[in-house]
Structure formats: C-alpha cells, structure tokens
Amino acid sequence: MTDAPDQTKRPVAAEQKQPSAFAMWLGIADNSFTRQKTVKFGDATAVNSGRLYSIITVVLLLFAWWFTTSQGWVKPIYWPSFEAVGARWTKLMDQGFRNVPLFEHVGISVYRVMAGVFFGALVGIPLGFAMGLSSIAKGLFDPIVEFMRPIPPLALIPLFILWLGIDETAKISLLFLAALFIMIIAARSGVSGVKISKVHAAYSLGASKFQVLKNVILPNALPEIFTGIRTAMGVCWGTVVAAELVAAEKGVGSMIMIAKNFLQTDTVVIGIIIIGIIGYGIEMIMRLLERWLIPWRGKG
Amino acid sequence: MDGADHNGLLVDDVSMVFTLPGGGSVHALKNVTLNLASGELMSVLGPSGCGKTTLLNIIAGFLAPTEGAVFLNHHQVKGPAAERGMVFQQGALFEWLNVRKNISFGPRMMGKPRKETNEKVEHLLNIVGLGDFGDKPVYQLSGGMQQRVALARCLANDPDVILMDEPLGALDALTREKMQGLVLKLWKETGKTIVLITHSVEEALFLGERLIVMAPRPGRIHREYHLPFAEQGLTISPREIKASPEFVEKREEILSMIWEMEEEIMGGAAK
C-alpha cells in the first residue's frame, strides 16, 4: 500500500477548470475533445471556429461604414450612408425599381439561372454519359468540350447578343451553354469513376447492360452530377448578373447597372448585397439537398 | 477432354497471354486444366503474379482466354452470368442501397416474383447473422458485416458456382476466422461449388477441400492437395484443427514451397 500514488496530487477531470459553453461557442476555448490534444499546431481539427473574432470583424466593418459616412468622410455618390441605404430599401420594397417590384428583379435572375441549369443538365448529363460509355460519342464531342471548357461564358455574351439579341432567349441560351459543359464534364467523370468491381458484380448477378446503366452507373455517378449542378448554379449566377449588366430590362444585374447610370449608389449597394445573399443561399440549399438526396456520397 | 460432356466446372487447357502496349507479352496462365465436381470447395493459393485472379476472371467470364475454354454444366462460358456468382474483396457492394436491397439485387434484376424474393432475403439475412440490419445503409456496417452482405447477395441468386476473390482479405484476423466459419457453414448448407482465391495459407488449408498451389511465370498449377480440414471444420472447432499436427505440417510445407517461388522471383529480378 505504500506504493499507492498520492491521490491529492493527481488532478481529477472534475477539478480541472472547465471553460463555459459560451466560451466554446465563441470559439475561444477548446472543447473537451481538443483540450486533451498536445499537438495542436498542424492539426486542422484542433482549430476552433474563432467566432468571437468574426463578430468583431462584422461589428468593426459596420462601425467603419456608419462612422465614415456620418462624418462625411466619404461622399454618398461613392458609398452611401446607413440611413440612405435603409431609406432606399424601404422605397424599393414599396415601389420597386423602375416600376418593377424588387422581388421581380431578383425572381427573374433566379429564374434565368434555374432555366439555364435545367436545360444544361437535361442535355449535358446524357451527353456526358454517352462520352463516358461510348468511344464514338467520346471522339465526336471531345474536341468541342475541350475547346469550350476554358472559355469563360462571359466572353460569349457579345456573340449571343449578335445572334439572339437581348431578349430572354439570348440570356437563357448563354446560361444553358455555361451549364452544359460543366454538366457534361461532371457526368462523364461520374461515369468513368465507377469501380469496375461494382459493374462486374452487377453482371454476375444477372443484370443486363441497361440494368447496369440504370442501377449501377447512374447512382454511382449521382454525387459527381450533383457537384456539377452545384458548380453550374454558382457559375450561372455569376454569369447572369454579368449578362444583365450588359443588356437587360429586368434582373438584379440590370438593376445595379441602371442605378449606376442614375448615380443611385445606394441601390447599387443593395443590389450587390442581394447578389451575395442569393448566391450564398443557393450554395447552402444545394448542400442541404445533397446531404438529403445523396447520403452515400464518399462512402463507397 | 470434351467440355460438353462434363457436369460441373471444367477449365479446359486455358492459356492467357496479355500483350503489353509497349510491345512484348506476359504469359499470365499456361495450360491450366481444372475439373471441379458439383459441390466441391477448392481454394487457390500462390505468390502474387501467379495468375490466380486472372484464372478467376476467366471463369467468371470477365476475360476471354487466349487458348482453351471454360465449361459449366455442359455449356461454354462466354461472359458473366448469374449461374456464376462473385464475391469480391471489398467495395463491390452498392453503397446507395441498403442491406436488403443489396441482397435482393440479383433476383430483382432477373425479374423474380417479389414475394419470393423478400422471403429469400429475410432467410439469407438470418443465415449470415444480419437479421436486424436489413434496413441499414451498407456503408454503416463494419468490414466483416459488409462481406456477410456480399455473401448473401451472391447466394440470393442461387448460382451454381461461387467465385470468391480474396473475400476475407481486408478483414482483421479475428473477424477473418469467424468469417471462415461462415463460409464453411454456407458451403455445407447450400452445397455450392466454390472457388476461393486467397493469400492466406491457413485459410486455403482450412477451407479448401481441394487446394491448388499455383506458380508464376508463366502462371500454372504447381501442386494439388486433397484436404480433410474443411470436412472436420463442420464438427471440430477451427482453433483445434489449425493447431493439429497434420494442419501445421501441411501449412509449413506449403509456406516453404511459396517461399521458394518468391525467392526465385526475387533472384531472377536481381539478375
């Protein structure tokens, strides 16, 4: 019994000072898992959220905005004041922009993106599948896909205006093309990524070629296809705003361009904030959908 | 030998030559002849590069031999079919389907009646000890449980022959022993013809009623054994069998045989 360690000198977990849940939420204290780690530098999972500092950043930015504009350090034409943006927001919600309700401007931009991605996926997924499965399709379309892949869709805007004018068809066609190549490439890589043992297993279980396509290759490619749709949404959202900047009657892009011509900087700022929020929203919704629809992603 | 007269699995004088893209060729198999009666369990052992996986892929119908042919119950094998089920090492389950749907895949593809399929799946779930896991996604299961699903999926189609390509190779030693017991049990209960490829001498000895040791360059059958251990495994505990003098003696004999082959390969490479 003389060898028994001295209980009083051994710290027990309960005696250690526990940081509060609030401190952990703020990201300034390690959680109970990370706390036990001795190697933290270089371990990405040991990096806390640092939420406190995020809050400080946002508060400082807002304060700088408010302070510089209220002191008259920045002219309203370059950057509007808090109050001006607030007032303009109420007015936009109330009367719309150029007699078009604000939600219609936003709605038409979102609609164009959805239509472009929809048709891009509708054509691109079968094409990508064909390219992954048949050497004829691969040979036929490979030069086009490889040529179009590095061209930013924005560079095609002048051509589309020449060919199709500035109406809805022109914009949706442009977005269709932007989405098309992303979807072809995603679907193709989804098809070629299928593990041969899964295909072999399916044939050995008596599946026909069509059944292998439908029950093995397609579900196996879904994660890649979904990533393609997500990327296409992001690219198309950027493209639609740019296309509307060039020529459009309605849409968030056209709204900020026209507002700029009238030196309505507050409307421009509101437009930019809306673009950011919608873009972020699309990404978040796609991630949620992905988790819900493709829970097996990365588990093969 | 005329394959059309043979009941069971016949590998008739099969040779396989792979032509390399840069010129030259590899003789993966040379004049391999095997004759399996219905219900036999044969394990195949050999150093890497001896062509055992090529042999299995030819029997499965994924590869066409350069010479010779494979026959099953009077007809020639021309491609994969449900009569020859495969169990792969791992990663061949369909991760977008749950356990039940994985097992019922074959019958569903073949358009079997749903009620009959469902009963079969429930039965198989119980046989492989996954009674409570039918609705789980397969990626939530451990490696050993996933291989149980793979075995059940293969059995659901009621194939004449089951081809196993290192089915237990990725499992830890303890799970592996348990699974060997399951393979033995399934073999006895279903009476299937099984060809099992393995890297483990112990596994090949324990499970194989017949055991062939293959040699590399060119891949060929080096020796064949007829063993009593699989039969004993149904009544005596596996640990007891594996510790018995006969088992140990055979294990050492085969191990040194494979050692020598490996040495030869290494020696050849050094020169």
Coordinates of C-alpha atoms in Angstrom, one line a residue:
Chain A
M1 CA 0.0 0.0 0.0
T2 CA 3.0 2.3 0.4
D3 CA 3.3 2.4 -3.4
A4 CA -0.2 3.8 -3.8
P5 CA 0.1 7.2 -5.6
D6 CA -0.8 10.2 -3.6
Q7 CA -4.4 10.9 -4.5
T8 CA -4.2 14.6 -3.5
K9 CA -1.6 15.4 -6.2
R10 CA -3.5 13.9 -9.1
P11 CA -5.8 16.2 -10.9
V12 CA -9.2 14.7 -11.5
A13 CA -11.1 15.7 -14.5
A14 CA -13.8 17.3 -12.5
E15 CA -11.3 19.5 -10.7
Q16 CA -9.9 20.9 -13.9
K17 CA -11.3 24.3 -14.8
Q18 CA -13.9 23.8 -17.5
P19 CA -14.5 26.6 -19.9
S20 CA -18.1 27.7 -20.2
A21 CA -20.3 26.5 -23.1
F22 CA -20.4 30.1 -24.1
A23 CA -16.7 30.4 -24.4
M24 CA -16.7 27.3 -26.6
W25 CA -19.5 28.7 -28.8
L26 CA -17.4 31.8 -29.2
G27 CA -14.6 29.6 -30.4
I28 CA -12.0 30.9 -27.9
A29 CA -11.8 27.8 -25.7
D30 CA -11.1 24.2 -26.7
N31 CA -13.9 21.8 -26.5
S32 CA -13.4 18.7 -24.3
F33 CA -12.1 16.7 -27.2
T34 CA -9.5 19.2 -28.4
R35 CA -8.4 20.0 -24.9
Q36 CA -6.7 16.7 -24.4
K37 CA -4.6 17.1 -27.5
T38 CA -1.0 18.0 -27.1
V39 CA -0.2 18.5 -30.8
K40 CA -2.5 21.4 -32.0
F41 CA -0.4 23.3 -34.5
G42 CA -0.8 21.5 -37.8
D43 CA -3.9 19.6 -36.7
A44 CA -6.7 21.2 -38.6
T45 CA -9.3 19.7 -36.4
A46 CA -7.9 21.4 -33.4
V47 CA -8.5 24.9 -34.9
N48 CA -11.5 26.5 -33.2
S49 CA -14.2 28.5 -35.0
G50 CA -12.9 31.8 -33.6
R51 CA -16.5 33.0 -33.8
L52 CA -15.6 35.9 -31.4
Y53 CA -13.2 37.4 -34.0
S54 CA -15.8 37.0 -36.7
I55 CA -18.2 39.0 -34.6
I56 CA -15.5 41.6 -34.1
T57 CA -14.9 41.8 -37.8
V58 CA -18.5 42.4 -38.7
V59 CA -19.0 44.9 -36.0
L60 CA -15.9 46.8 -37.0
L61 CA -16.9 46.9 -40.6
L62 CA -20.4 48.1 -39.9
F63 CA -19.0 50.7 -37.5
A64 CA -16.5 51.9 -40.1
W65 CA -19.3 52.2 -42.6
W66 CA -21.5 54.1 -40.3
F67 CA -18.7 56.4 -38.9
T68 CA -17.1 57.4 -42.2
T69 CA -20.3 58.2 -43.9
S70 CA -21.9 60.0 -41.0
Q71 CA -18.7 62.1 -40.6
G72 CA -18.9 63.0 -44.3
W73 CA -15.5 61.5 -45.0
V74 CA -16.9 59.5 -47.9
K75 CA -19.2 61.2 -50.5
P76 CA -22.6 59.4 -50.8
I77 CA -22.0 59.0 -54.5
Y78 CA -19.1 56.7 -53.8
W79 CA -20.6 54.9 -50.8
P80 CA -24.0 55.7 -49.3
S81 CA -24.7 56.1 -45.6
F82 CA -26.6 53.6 -43.5
E83 CA -29.7 55.7 -43.4
A84 CA -29.7 56.3 -47.2
V85 CA -29.5 52.5 -47.8
G86 CA -32.2 51.9 -45.2
A87 CA -34.5 54.5 -46.8
R88 CA -33.8 53.2 -50.3
W89 CA -34.6 49.7 -49.1
T90 CA -38.0 50.7 -47.8
K91 CA -38.6 52.6 -51.0
L92 CA -37.6 49.7 -53.2
M93 CA -39.8 47.3 -51.3
D94 CA -42.6 49.8 -51.5
Q95 CA -42.4 51.0 -55.1
G96 CA -40.0 48.6 -56.7
F97 CA -37.2 49.8 -59.1
R98 CA -38.4 51.5 -62.2
N99 CA -42.0 50.3 -61.6
V100 CA -40.9 46.7 -61.3
P101 CA -41.1 45.2 -57.8
L102 CA -37.8 44.3 -56.3
F103 CA -38.7 40.6 -55.9
E104 CA -39.4 40.5 -59.6
H105 CA -35.9 41.7 -60.4
V106 CA -34.5 39.1 -58.1
G107 CA -37.0 36.5 -59.3
I108 CA -36.2 36.9 -63.0
S109 CA -32.5 36.5 -62.3
V110 CA -33.1 33.3 -60.3
Y111 CA -35.5 32.1 -63.0
R112 CA -32.9 32.5 -65.7
V113 CA -30.3 30.6 -63.7
M114 CA -32.7 27.8 -63.0
A115 CA -33.8 27.5 -66.6
G116 CA -30.1 27.6 -67.8
V117 CA -29.0 24.9 -65.3
F118 CA -32.1 22.8 -66.0
F119 CA -31.6 22.7 -69.8
G120 CA -27.8 22.4 -69.3
A121 CA -28.4 19.3 -67.1
L122 CA -31.1 17.9 -69.4
V123 CA -28.7 17.9 -72.4
G124 CA -25.4 17.7 -70.6
I125 CA -26.0 14.6 -68.4
P126 CA -26.9 12.3 -71.3
L127 CA -24.1 13.7 -73.4
G128 CA -21.6 13.2 -70.6
F129 CA -22.9 9.6 -70.1
A130 CA -22.5 8.9 -73.8
M131 CA -19.0 10.3 -73.7
G132 CA -18.1 8.1 -70.7
L133 CA -19.6 4.9 -72.2
S134 CA -19.0 5.1 -76.0
S135 CA -15.9 5.8 -77.9
I136 CA -17.9 7.2 -80.8
A137 CA -19.6 9.8 -78.6
K138 CA -16.3 10.5 -76.8
G139 CA -14.5 11.1 -80.1
L140 CA -17.3 13.2 -81.6
F141 CA -17.7 15.6 -78.7
D142 CA -14.3 15.6 -77.1
P143 CA -12.8 18.4 -79.3
I144 CA -15.9 20.6 -78.6
V145 CA -15.8 20.0 -74.9
E146 CA -12.1 20.5 -74.5
F147 CA -12.3 23.7 -76.6
M148 CA -15.2 25.2 -74.7
R149 CA -14.1 24.2 -71.3
P150 CA -11.5 27.0 -70.7
I151 CA -13.7 29.8 -72.3
P152 CA -15.4 31.9 -69.7
P153 CA -19.1 32.2 -70.6
L154 CA -18.8 36.0 -70.3
A155 CA -16.7 36.0 -73.4
L156 CA -19.6 34.6 -75.3
I157 CA -22.0 37.5 -74.4
P158 CA -21.2 39.6 -77.5
L159 CA -21.8 36.7 -79.8
F160 CA -25.1 35.9 -78.2
I161 CA -26.3 39.5 -78.4
L162 CA -25.3 39.4 -82.1
W163 CA -27.2 36.2 -82.7
L164 CA -30.2 36.3 -80.5
G165 CA -30.5 40.0 -79.5
I166 CA -31.0 40.9 -75.9
D167 CA -34.2 39.1 -75.1
E168 CA -34.8 36.2 -72.7
T169 CA -33.7 33.6 -75.3
A170 CA -30.3 35.1 -75.5
K171 CA -29.7 35.0 -71.8
I172 CA -31.1 31.6 -71.1
S173 CA -29.1 30.2 -74.1
L174 CA -25.9 31.7 -72.7
L175 CA -26.6 30.2 -69.3
F176 CA -27.5 26.9 -70.9
L177 CA -24.2 26.8 -72.6
A178 CA -22.4 27.8 -69.4
A179 CA -24.1 25.0 -67.5
L180 CA -23.9 22.5 -70.4
F181 CA -20.1 22.0 -70.4
I182 CA -19.9 21.8 -66.6
M183 CA -22.6 19.1 -66.6
I184 CA -21.0 17.1 -69.5
I185 CA -17.7 17.0 -67.7
A186 CA -19.3 16.2 -64.3
A187 CA -21.4 13.4 -65.8
R188 CA -18.5 12.0 -67.8
S189 CA -16.2 11.8 -64.8
G190 CA -19.1 10.3 -62.7
V191 CA -19.4 7.5 -65.3
S192 CA -15.7 6.9 -65.6
G193 CA -15.3 6.9 -61.8
V194 CA -17.4 3.7 -61.4
K195 CA -15.4 0.9 -59.8
I196 CA -15.1 -2.0 -62.2
S197 CA -15.8 -4.5 -59.4
K198 CA -19.3 -3.0 -58.9
V199 CA -20.0 -3.3 -62.7
H200 CA -18.6 -6.9 -62.7
A201 CA -20.7 -7.7 -59.6
A202 CA -23.9 -6.5 -61.3
Y203 CA -23.3 -8.5 -64.4
S204 CA -22.5 -11.6 -62.3
L205 CA -25.9 -11.0 -60.6
G206 CA -27.6 -11.3 -63.9
A207 CA -28.1 -7.6 -64.8
S208 CA -28.4 -6.6 -68.4
K209 CA -26.4 -3.7 -69.9
F210 CA -29.4 -1.3 -69.5
Q211 CA -29.8 -2.5 -65.9
V212 CA -26.2 -1.9 -65.2
L213 CA -26.5 1.6 -66.6
K214 CA -29.6 2.4 -64.6
N215 CA -28.8 0.6 -61.3
V216 CA -25.1 0.9 -61.0
I217 CA -23.6 3.5 -63.3
L218 CA -26.3 6.2 -62.8
P219 CA -26.4 6.0 -59.0
N220 CA -22.7 5.8 -58.8
A221 CA -22.4 9.0 -60.9
L222 CA -25.0 10.9 -58.9
P223 CA -22.6 12.5 -56.4
E224 CA -20.5 13.9 -59.3
I225 CA -23.6 15.0 -61.2
F226 CA -24.8 16.8 -58.1
T227 CA -21.5 18.6 -57.6
G228 CA -21.8 19.6 -61.3
I229 CA -25.2 21.1 -60.7
R230 CA -23.9 23.0 -57.7
T231 CA -20.9 24.3 -59.7
A232 CA -23.2 25.2 -62.6
M233 CA -25.6 27.1 -60.3
G234 CA -22.7 29.2 -59.0
V235 CA -21.2 29.9 -62.4
C236 CA -24.6 30.7 -63.9
W237 CA -25.4 33.0 -61.0
G238 CA -22.2 35.0 -61.7
T239 CA -22.9 34.9 -65.5
V240 CA -26.5 36.0 -65.2
V241 CA -25.5 39.1 -63.3
A242 CA -22.8 39.9 -65.8
A243 CA -25.2 39.3 -68.7
E244 CA -27.8 41.6 -67.2
L245 CA -25.1 44.3 -66.6
V246 CA -24.6 44.3 -70.4
A247 CA -28.1 44.3 -71.6
A248 CA -31.4 43.7 -69.8
E249 CA -34.6 45.4 -68.7
K250 CA -35.1 43.4 -65.6
G251 CA -32.9 41.4 -63.2
V252 CA -30.6 42.3 -60.3
G253 CA -27.7 42.9 -62.7
S254 CA -29.6 45.3 -64.8
M255 CA -30.9 47.0 -61.7
I256 CA -27.5 47.9 -60.4
M257 CA -26.3 48.9 -63.9
I258 CA -29.3 51.3 -64.4
A259 CA -29.0 52.6 -60.9
K260 CA -25.3 53.4 -61.5
N261 CA -26.3 55.4 -64.6
F262 CA -28.6 57.5 -62.3
L263 CA -25.8 57.7 -59.7
Q264 CA -28.1 55.8 -57.2
T265 CA -25.2 54.2 -55.3
D266 CA -27.5 53.1 -52.5
T267 CA -29.4 50.9 -54.9
V268 CA -26.2 49.5 -56.3
V269 CA -25.1 48.5 -52.8
I270 CA -28.4 46.9 -52.1
G271 CA -28.2 45.0 -55.4
I272 CA -24.7 43.7 -54.5
I273 CA -25.8 42.6 -51.1
I274 CA -28.8 40.8 -52.7
I275 CA -26.5 39.1 -55.2
G276 CA -24.3 37.9 -52.4
I277 CA -27.1 36.6 -50.2
I278 CA -28.8 34.7 -53.1
G279 CA -25.5 33.2 -54.2
Y280 CA -24.8 32.1 -50.7
G281 CA -28.4 30.8 -50.3
I282 CA -28.2 28.7 -53.5
E283 CA -25.0 27.1 -52.3
M284 CA -26.5 26.3 -48.8
I285 CA -29.7 24.9 -50.3
M286 CA -27.6 22.7 -52.7
R287 CA -25.5 21.4 -49.8
L288 CA -28.6 20.5 -47.8
L289 CA -30.2 18.8 -50.8
E290 CA -27.0 16.9 -51.4
R291 CA -26.9 15.6 -47.8
W292 CA -30.5 14.6 -48.0
L293 CA -30.5 13.1 -51.5
I294 CA -27.1 11.5 -51.7
P295 CA -26.2 10.4 -48.1
W296 CA -23.8 7.7 -49.5
R297 CA -21.5 10.3 -51.1
G298 CA -17.9 9.4 -50.5
K299 CA -18.8 6.2 -48.6
G300 CA -18.1 3.7 -51.5
Chain B
M1 CA -11.3 -33.7 -72.9
D2 CA -14.6 -32.6 -74.4
G3 CA -16.2 -29.9 -72.2
A4 CA -19.7 -30.6 -73.4
D5 CA -19.7 -33.9 -71.6
H6 CA -18.7 -32.6 -68.3
N7 CA -21.1 -32.0 -65.4
G8 CA -19.6 -29.4 -63.0
L9 CA -16.9 -26.8 -63.7
L10 CA -14.2 -27.6 -66.2
V11 CA -11.3 -25.3 -67.0
D12 CA -10.0 -26.9 -70.2
D13 CA -6.4 -26.2 -71.1
V14 CA -6.7 -22.5 -70.6
S15 CA -3.8 -20.2 -71.5
M16 CA -3.8 -16.4 -71.2
V17 CA -1.3 -14.1 -72.8
F18 CA -1.5 -10.3 -72.2
T19 CA 0.1 -8.2 -74.9
L20 CA 1.7 -5.2 -73.4
P21 CA 1.1 -1.8 -75.0
G22 CA 4.8 -1.2 -75.4
G23 CA 5.4 -4.5 -77.2
G24 CA 6.2 -7.8 -75.6
S25 CA 3.7 -10.0 -73.7
V26 CA 3.1 -11.6 -70.4
H27 CA 2.2 -15.2 -70.1
A28 CA -0.3 -15.0 -67.3
L29 CA -1.6 -18.6 -67.5
K30 CA -0.2 -21.6 -69.3
N31 CA -2.2 -24.7 -70.0
V32 CA -4.3 -24.7 -66.8
T33 CA -6.8 -27.6 -66.6
L34 CA -9.1 -28.0 -63.6
N35 CA -12.0 -30.2 -63.1
L36 CA -14.5 -29.4 -60.3
A37 CA -17.4 -31.7 -59.4
S38 CA -20.6 -30.1 -58.3
G39 CA -20.4 -29.1 -54.6
E40 CA -16.6 -29.1 -54.3
L41 CA -14.8 -26.3 -52.5
M42 CA -11.4 -25.5 -54.0
S43 CA -9.0 -22.9 -52.7
V44 CA -6.3 -21.4 -54.9
L45 CA -3.0 -20.2 -53.5
G46 CA 0.1 -18.8 -54.9
P47 CA 2.6 -15.9 -54.8
S48 CA 1.5 -12.6 -56.4
G49 CA 1.7 -12.7 -60.2
C50 CA 0.8 -16.4 -60.5
G51 CA -2.3 -15.6 -62.4
K52 CA -4.9 -16.7 -59.8
T53 CA -7.1 -13.6 -60.2
T54 CA -6.8 -13.9 -64.0
L55 CA -8.0 -17.5 -63.7
L56 CA -11.0 -16.4 -61.6
N57 CA -11.8 -13.6 -64.0
I58 CA -11.8 -16.1 -66.9
I59 CA -14.1 -18.5 -65.0
A60 CA -16.4 -15.5 -64.2
G61 CA -16.4 -14.6 -67.8
F62 CA -14.9 -11.2 -67.5
L63 CA -11.9 -12.2 -69.6
A64 CA -11.8 -14.5 -72.6
P65 CA -8.8 -16.9 -72.5
T66 CA -6.3 -16.7 -75.3
E67 CA -6.5 -20.5 -75.7
G68 CA -8.7 -23.1 -74.2
A69 CA -12.2 -22.7 -72.7
V70 CA -14.2 -22.9 -69.5
F71 CA -17.3 -25.1 -69.4
L72 CA -20.0 -25.2 -66.7
N73 CA -22.6 -28.0 -66.8
H74 CA -22.2 -28.8 -70.5
H75 CA -22.0 -25.3 -71.9
Q76 CA -19.1 -23.0 -72.6
V77 CA -18.6 -19.8 -70.6
K78 CA -18.8 -16.8 -72.9
G79 CA -19.4 -13.9 -70.4
P80 CA -20.6 -13.1 -66.9
A81 CA -23.9 -14.7 -65.9
A82 CA -26.0 -15.3 -62.8
E83 CA -25.0 -19.0 -62.7
R84 CA -21.5 -17.9 -61.6
G85 CA -21.8 -15.6 -58.6
M86 CA -18.8 -13.4 -57.5
V87 CA -17.7 -12.3 -54.0
F88 CA -15.1 -9.6 -54.2
Q89 CA -12.6 -8.5 -51.6
Q90 CA -14.5 -5.3 -50.8
G91 CA -16.0 -2.2 -52.2
A92 CA -18.3 -4.1 -54.6
L93 CA -21.4 -3.5 -52.6
F94 CA -23.8 -0.8 -53.9
E95 CA -23.5 1.9 -51.3
W96 CA -26.6 3.7 -52.5
L97 CA -28.8 0.7 -51.5
N98 CA -29.5 -0.6 -48.0
V99 CA -28.5 -4.2 -46.9
R100 CA -31.8 -5.7 -48.0
K101 CA -31.8 -4.0 -51.5
N102 CA -28.2 -5.1 -52.0
I103 CA -29.1 -8.7 -51.3
S104 CA -32.2 -8.7 -53.4
F105 CA -30.3 -7.0 -56.4
G106 CA -29.9 -10.2 -58.4
P107 CA -33.4 -11.5 -58.1
R108 CA -34.8 -8.0 -58.8
M109 CA -32.6 -7.8 -62.0
M110 CA -33.8 -11.2 -63.1
G111 CA -37.4 -10.2 -62.5
K112 CA -38.2 -12.8 -59.9
P113 CA -41.5 -12.6 -58.1
R114 CA -41.3 -10.0 -55.3
K115 CA -42.8 -12.1 -52.5
E116 CA -40.5 -15.0 -53.1
T117 CA -37.5 -12.6 -53.2
N118 CA -38.5 -10.9 -50.0
E119 CA -38.8 -14.3 -48.2
K120 CA -35.4 -15.3 -49.6
V121 CA -33.8 -12.1 -48.4
E122 CA -35.1 -12.4 -44.9
H123 CA -33.9 -16.0 -44.8
L124 CA -30.4 -15.0 -46.0
L125 CA -30.2 -12.1 -43.6
N126 CA -30.7 -14.6 -40.8
I127 CA -28.3 -17.1 -42.2
V128 CA -25.5 -14.6 -42.4
G129 CA -26.4 -13.2 -39.0
L130 CA -27.6 -9.8 -40.1
G131 CA -31.2 -10.2 -39.1
D132 CA -31.5 -6.8 -37.5
F133 CA -29.5 -4.9 -40.2
G134 CA -31.7 -5.2 -43.2
D135 CA -32.6 -1.5 -43.4
K136 CA -29.1 -0.2 -42.7
P137 CA -27.1 1.5 -45.4
V138 CA -24.2 -0.8 -46.2
Y139 CA -21.6 1.9 -45.5
Q140 CA -22.6 2.0 -41.9
L141 CA -21.6 -1.7 -41.4
S142 CA -18.1 -2.9 -40.4
G143 CA -15.9 -4.7 -43.0
G144 CA -16.9 -8.1 -41.7
M145 CA -20.6 -7.3 -41.9
Q146 CA -20.2 -5.9 -45.4
Q147 CA -18.7 -9.2 -46.5
R148 CA -21.6 -11.0 -45.0
V149 CA -23.9 -8.9 -47.2
A150 CA -21.7 -9.7 -50.2
L151 CA -22.0 -13.5 -49.4
A152 CA -25.8 -13.1 -49.0
R153 CA -26.1 -11.1 -52.2
C154 CA -24.3 -13.8 -54.1
L155 CA -26.4 -16.6 -52.6
A156 CA -29.7 -14.8 -53.3
N157 CA -29.3 -15.6 -57.0
D158 CA -28.8 -19.3 -56.2
P159 CA -25.7 -19.6 -58.5
D160 CA -24.2 -23.0 -59.5
V161 CA -20.7 -21.8 -58.7
I162 CA -19.5 -19.1 -56.3
L163 CA -16.2 -17.4 -57.2
M164 CA -14.5 -15.7 -54.3
D165 CA -11.7 -13.3 -54.9
E166 CA -9.9 -12.8 -51.6
P167 CA -13.3 -12.3 -49.9
L168 CA -11.8 -12.1 -46.4
G169 CA -8.5 -10.4 -47.4
A170 CA -9.4 -6.9 -46.0
L171 CA -10.6 -8.2 -42.6
D172 CA -8.8 -8.2 -39.3
A173 CA -7.5 -11.6 -38.1
L174 CA -10.3 -12.3 -35.6
T175 CA -13.2 -11.3 -37.9
R176 CA -11.5 -13.3 -40.6
E177 CA -11.6 -16.5 -38.6
K178 CA -15.2 -16.0 -37.8
M179 CA -16.0 -15.4 -41.4
Q180 CA -14.1 -18.6 -42.4
G181 CA -16.5 -20.5 -40.2
L182 CA -19.4 -18.8 -42.0
V183 CA -18.1 -19.7 -45.5
L184 CA -17.7 -23.3 -44.4
K185 CA -21.3 -23.3 -43.0
L186 CA -22.7 -21.8 -46.1
W187 CA -20.9 -24.2 -48.3
K188 CA -22.2 -27.2 -46.4
E189 CA -25.8 -25.9 -46.1
T190 CA -26.1 -24.8 -49.8
G191 CA -23.9 -27.5 -51.4
K192 CA -22.5 -24.9 -53.8
T193 CA -19.4 -25.3 -55.9
I194 CA -16.9 -22.7 -54.6
V195 CA -13.6 -21.5 -55.9
L196 CA -11.8 -19.4 -53.3
I197 CA -8.7 -17.3 -54.0
T198 CA -6.7 -16.3 -51.0
H199 CA -3.3 -15.1 -49.9
S200 CA -3.6 -16.9 -46.6
V201 CA -2.1 -20.4 -46.5
E202 CA -4.0 -21.1 -43.3
E203 CA -7.3 -20.0 -44.9
A204 CA -6.6 -22.0 -48.0
L205 CA -5.9 -25.1 -46.0
F206 CA -8.8 -24.7 -43.6
L207 CA -11.5 -24.0 -46.2
G208 CA -10.2 -26.0 -49.2
E209 CA -11.4 -29.5 -49.7
R210 CA -9.1 -29.3 -52.6
L211 CA -6.2 -26.9 -52.7
I212 CA -4.2 -25.9 -55.7
V213 CA -0.9 -24.0 -55.4
M214 CA 0.0 -22.0 -58.5
A215 CA 3.4 -21.0 -59.6
P216 CA 4.3 -17.8 -61.5
R217 CA 5.9 -17.0 -64.9
P218 CA 4.0 -18.4 -66.6
G219 CA 1.1 -18.9 -64.2
R220 CA 0.4 -22.6 -63.9
I221 CA -0.8 -25.2 -61.4
H222 CA 2.2 -26.3 -59.4
R223 CA 0.6 -28.8 -56.9
E224 CA -2.7 -30.0 -55.9
Y225 CA -3.8 -31.3 -52.4
H226 CA -6.9 -33.0 -51.2
L227 CA -7.5 -32.0 -47.6
P228 CA -9.7 -33.2 -44.7
F229 CA -9.8 -30.0 -42.7
A230 CA -12.9 -28.4 -44.3
E231 CA -14.9 -31.5 -43.5
Q232 CA -13.5 -31.6 -40.0
G233 CA -14.3 -27.9 -39.6
L234 CA -18.0 -28.7 -39.5
T235 CA -17.7 -30.7 -36.3
I236 CA -14.4 -29.8 -34.7
S237 CA -13.5 -26.2 -33.6
P238 CA -11.4 -24.3 -36.1
R239 CA -8.7 -23.4 -33.5
E240 CA -8.3 -27.1 -32.7
I241 CA -8.0 -28.0 -36.3
K242 CA -5.5 -25.3 -37.0
A243 CA -3.3 -26.4 -34.0
S244 CA -3.4 -30.1 -35.1
P245 CA 0.0 -31.6 -36.2
E246 CA -1.3 -32.5 -39.6
F247 CA -2.5 -29.0 -40.3
V248 CA 0.7 -27.4 -39.0
E249 CA 2.8 -29.8 -41.1
K250 CA 0.8 -29.0 -44.3
R251 CA 1.0 -25.3 -43.6
E252 CA 4.8 -25.4 -43.2
E253 CA 5.1 -27.5 -46.3
I254 CA 3.1 -25.1 -48.5
L255 CA 4.7 -22.0 -46.9
S256 CA 8.2 -23.1 -47.7
M257 CA 7.0 -24.0 -51.2
I258 CA 5.7 -20.5 -51.8
W259 CA 8.8 -19.0 -50.1
E260 CA 11.0 -20.8 -52.6
M261 CA 8.9 -19.5 -55.5
E262 CA 9.2 -16.0 -54.2
E263 CA 13.0 -16.4 -53.7
E264 CA 13.2 -17.5 -57.3
I265 CA 11.3 -14.4 -58.5
M266 CA 13.5 -12.1 -56.4
G267 CA 16.6 -13.9 -57.5
G268 CA 15.6 -13.6 -61.1
A269 CA 14.8 -9.9 -60.7
A270 CA 18.2 -9.3 -59.1
K271 CA 20.0 -10.7 -62.1

